[in-house]
PDB file of C-alpha atoms in Angstrom:
ATOM      1  CA  MET P   1     -48.641  37.328  33.287  1.00 63.00           C
ATOM      2  CA  GLN P   2     -46.602  39.902  35.631  1.00 69.00           C
ATOM      3  CA  TRP P   3     -43.212  38.966  36.861  1.00 75.00           C
ATOM      4  CA  ASP P   4     -42.240  40.325  40.063  1.00 90.00           C
ATOM      5  CA  LEU P   5     -38.818  41.812  39.404  1.00 93.00           C
ATOM      6  CA  THR P   6     -38.143  43.724  42.507  1.00 93.00           C
ATOM      7  CA  ARG P   7     -35.537  41.477  43.559  1.00 94.00           C
ATOM      8  CA  LEU P   8     -33.534  42.989  40.506  1.00 96.00           C
ATOM      9  CA  TYR P   9     -34.973  46.533  40.503  1.00 97.00           C
ATOM     10  CA  HIS P  10     -37.857  48.522  41.347  1.00 96.00           C
ATOM     11  CA  GLY P  11     -38.392  49.599  37.620  1.00 94.00           C
ATOM     12  CA  PHE P  12     -36.168  50.925  34.809  1.00 96.00           C
ATOM     13  CA  SER P  13     -36.210  54.392  36.658  1.00 95.00           C
ATOM     14  CA  ASP P  14     -34.851  52.678  39.794  1.00 97.00           C
ATOM     15  CA  PRO P  15     -31.573  54.552  40.772  1.00 97.00           C
ATOM     16  CA  ASN P  16     -29.766  51.173  41.288  1.00 98.00           C
ATOM     17  CA  PHE P  17     -30.577  50.384  37.536  1.00 98.00           C
ATOM     18  CA  GLU P  18     -28.896  53.489  36.397  1.00 97.00           C
ATOM     19  CA  ALA P  19     -26.256  52.789  38.828  1.00 98.00           C
ATOM     20  CA  ASP P  20     -25.541  49.356  37.984  1.00 98.00           C
ATOM     21  CA  PHE P  21     -25.271  50.303  34.069  1.00 97.00           C
ATOM     22  CA  GLU P  22     -22.614  53.341  35.153  1.00 98.00           C
ATOM     23  CA  LYS P  23     -21.014  50.807  37.177  1.00 98.00           C
ATOM     24  CA  ALA P  24     -20.405  48.483  34.132  1.00 97.00           C
ATOM     25  CA  GLN P  25     -19.464  51.147  31.822  1.00 97.00           C
ATOM     26  CA  GLN P  26     -16.912  52.036  34.213  1.00 96.00           C
ATOM     27  CA  LEU P  27     -15.656  48.467  34.611  1.00 95.00           C
ATOM     28  CA  THR P  28     -15.286  48.260  30.851  1.00 95.00           C
ATOM     29  CA  ALA P  29     -13.247  51.462  30.849  1.00 94.00           C
ATOM     30  CA  ALA P  30     -10.891  50.225  33.499  1.00 92.00           C
ATOM     31  CA  LEU P  31     -10.501  47.057  31.724  1.00 91.00           C
ATOM     32  CA  GLY P  32      -9.273  48.880  28.585  1.00 87.00           C
ATOM     33  CA  GLU P  33      -6.764  50.475  30.630  1.00 87.00           C
ATOM     34  CA  LYS P  34      -5.394  47.389  32.334  1.00 83.00           C
ATOM     35  CA  PHE P  35      -5.119  45.928  28.677  1.00 79.00           C
ATOM     36  CA  ALA P  36      -3.422  49.450  27.758  1.00 78.00           C
ATOM     37  CA  ARG P  37      -0.865  49.097  30.982  1.00 78.00           C
ATOM     38  CA  PRO P  38      -0.121  45.610  31.602  1.00 73.00           C
ATOM     39  CA  LYS P  39       1.340  44.783  35.120  1.00 75.00           C
ATOM     40  CA  ALA P  40       4.863  43.007  34.954  1.00 75.00           C
ATOM     41  CA  ASP P  41       3.384  40.383  37.238  1.00 80.00           C
ATOM     42  CA  ASP P  42       0.905  38.189  34.871  1.00 83.00           C
ATOM     43  CA  MET P  43      -0.342  36.312  37.558  1.00 85.00           C
ATOM     44  CA  GLU P  44      -1.441  39.297  39.460  1.00 86.00           C
ATOM     45  CA  GLN P  45      -2.755  41.124  36.194  1.00 87.00           C
ATOM     46  CA  LEU P  46      -4.890  37.871  35.546  1.00 89.00           C
ATOM     47  CA  LYS P  47      -6.383  37.784  38.893  1.00 91.00           C
ATOM     48  CA  GLU P  48      -7.462  41.410  38.804  1.00 90.00           C
ATOM     49  CA  LEU P  49      -8.964  40.659  35.121  1.00 91.00           C
ATOM     50  CA  ILE P  50     -10.755  37.840  36.257  1.00 93.00           C
ATOM     51  CA  ASN P  51     -12.231  39.816  39.210  1.00 94.00           C
ATOM     52  CA  ALA P  52     -13.248  42.549  37.021  1.00 93.00           C
ATOM     53  CA  PHE P  53     -14.938  40.385  34.429  1.00 94.00           C
ATOM     54  CA  ASN P  54     -16.902  38.448  37.181  1.00 95.00           C
ATOM     55  CA  GLU P  55     -18.083  41.824  38.492  1.00 96.00           C
ATOM     56  CA  LEU P  56     -18.699  42.999  35.130  1.00 96.00           C
ATOM     57  CA  GLU P  57     -20.578  39.754  34.132  1.00 96.00           C
ATOM     58  CA  GLY P  58     -22.569  39.881  37.302  1.00 97.00           C
ATOM     59  CA  LEU P  59     -23.895  43.646  36.282  1.00 97.00           C
ATOM     60  CA  VAL P  60     -24.835  43.023  32.804  1.00 98.00           C
ATOM     61  CA  ASN P  61     -26.537  39.705  33.567  1.00 97.00           C
ATOM     62  CA  ARG P  62     -28.591  41.620  36.235  1.00 98.00           C
ATOM     63  CA  LEU P  63     -29.475  44.298  33.707  1.00 98.00           C
ATOM     64  CA  ARG P  64     -30.227  41.772  30.931  1.00 98.00           C
ATOM     65  CA  ALA P  65     -32.569  39.720  33.451  1.00 97.00           C
ATOM     66  CA  MET P  66     -34.508  42.801  33.889  1.00 97.00           C
ATOM     67  CA  ILE P  67     -34.958  43.915  30.675  1.00 98.00           C
ATOM     68  CA  SER P  68     -35.363  40.330  29.017  1.00 97.00           C
ATOM     69  CA  LEU P  69     -37.975  39.223  31.518  1.00 95.00           C
ATOM     70  CA  THR P  70     -39.872  42.762  31.144  1.00 95.00           C
ATOM     71  CA  LEU P  71     -40.039  42.274  27.312  1.00 96.00           C
ATOM     72  CA  ALA P  72     -41.046  38.631  27.737  1.00 94.00           C
ATOM     73  CA  THR P  73     -44.415  39.627  29.095  1.00 92.00           C
ATOM     74  CA  GLU P  74     -44.474  43.270  27.522  1.00 93.00           C
ATOM     75  CA  ALA P  75     -42.749  43.260  24.221  1.00 96.00           C
ATOM     76  CA  GLN P  76     -44.058  46.992  23.393  1.00 97.00           C
ATOM     77  CA  ASN P  77     -42.542  48.207  26.885  1.00 96.00           C
ATOM     78  CA  GLU P  78     -41.228  51.406  25.766  1.00 97.00           C
ATOM     79  CA  GLU P  79     -38.643  51.619  28.726  1.00 97.00           C
ATOM     80  CA  ALA P  80     -37.587  48.074  28.460  1.00 97.00           C
ATOM     81  CA  ASN P  81     -36.817  48.543  24.759  1.00 98.00           C
ATOM     82  CA  ALA P  82     -35.175  51.760  25.235  1.00 98.00           C
ATOM     83  CA  ALA P  83     -32.812  50.289  27.915  1.00 98.00           C
ATOM     84  CA  ASN P  84     -32.576  47.171  25.574  1.00 98.00           C
ATOM     85  CA  ASP P  85     -31.311  49.165  22.889  1.00 98.00           C
ATOM     86  CA  ARG P  86     -28.914  50.994  25.301  1.00 97.00           C
ATOM     87  CA  LEU P  87     -27.394  47.671  26.664  1.00 98.00           C
ATOM     88  CA  GLN P  88     -26.976  46.040  23.111  1.00 97.00           C
ATOM     89  CA  ALA P  89     -24.933  49.148  22.024  1.00 97.00           C
ATOM     90  CA  PHE P  90     -23.124  49.122  25.250  1.00 97.00           C
ATOM     91  CA  MET P  91     -22.330  44.955  24.788  1.00 97.00           C
ATOM     92  CA  VAL P  92     -20.031  45.954  21.948  1.00 96.00           C
ATOM     93  CA  TYR P  93     -17.513  47.138  24.310  1.00 94.00           C
ATOM     94  CA  VAL P  94     -18.129  44.368  26.560  1.00 95.00           C
ATOM     95  CA  ARG P  95     -17.129  41.907  23.553  1.00 95.00           C
ATOM     96  CA  GLN P  96     -13.912  44.089  22.906  1.00 93.00           C
ATOM     97  CA  CYS P  97     -13.091  43.456  26.250  1.00 92.00           C
ATOM     98  CA  HIS P  98     -13.843  39.871  26.017  1.00 92.00           C
ATOM     99  CA  SER P  99     -11.308  39.876  22.890  1.00 93.00           C
ATOM    100  CA  ALA P 100      -8.753  41.924  24.623  1.00 91.00           C
ATOM    101  CA  PHE P 101      -8.746  39.340  27.338  1.00 90.00           C
ATOM    102  CA  ALA P 102      -8.747  36.208  25.086  1.00 90.00           C
ATOM    103  CA  ARG P 103      -5.386  37.788  23.357  1.00 89.00           C
ATOM    104  CA  TYR P 104      -4.076  38.607  26.717  1.00 86.00           C
ATOM    105  CA  VAL P 105      -4.780  34.776  28.176  1.00 87.00           C
ATOM    106  CA  GLY P 106      -3.303  33.489  24.798  1.00 87.00           C
ATOM    107  CA  SER P 107       0.011  35.801  25.190  1.00 84.00           C
ATOM    108  CA  LEU P 108       0.902  33.951  28.466  1.00 82.00           C
ATOM    109  CA  HIS P 109       3.365  31.394  27.895  1.00 79.00           C
ATOM    110  CA  HIS P 110       3.627  29.957  31.201  1.00 74.00           C
ATOM    111  CA  LEU P 111      -0.153  28.850  32.128  1.00 68.00           C
TER     112      LEU P 111
END
């Protein structure tokens, strides 16, 4: 079975694959800075965080779909396995951002 994944990326060497991965890394770094320097306006901060998380999740889901669908039919695909290893290592930072976000939302008393 062969998937047509060109709607996602044209392979793992597609510059868009790397660009999306880099954008996801930049978003996690930006989220970390937002948590380090909270704004006085909690609602504005919350909107920014939600928008950033939505963008991050979209990128991660797209990357994960490319990897997972490739591995579903080619478990030994070296490029997909390397990308999967890289994504799984990166997901540690994404989960840390999720935890920081949960703590932040929990600290808002007027929701």
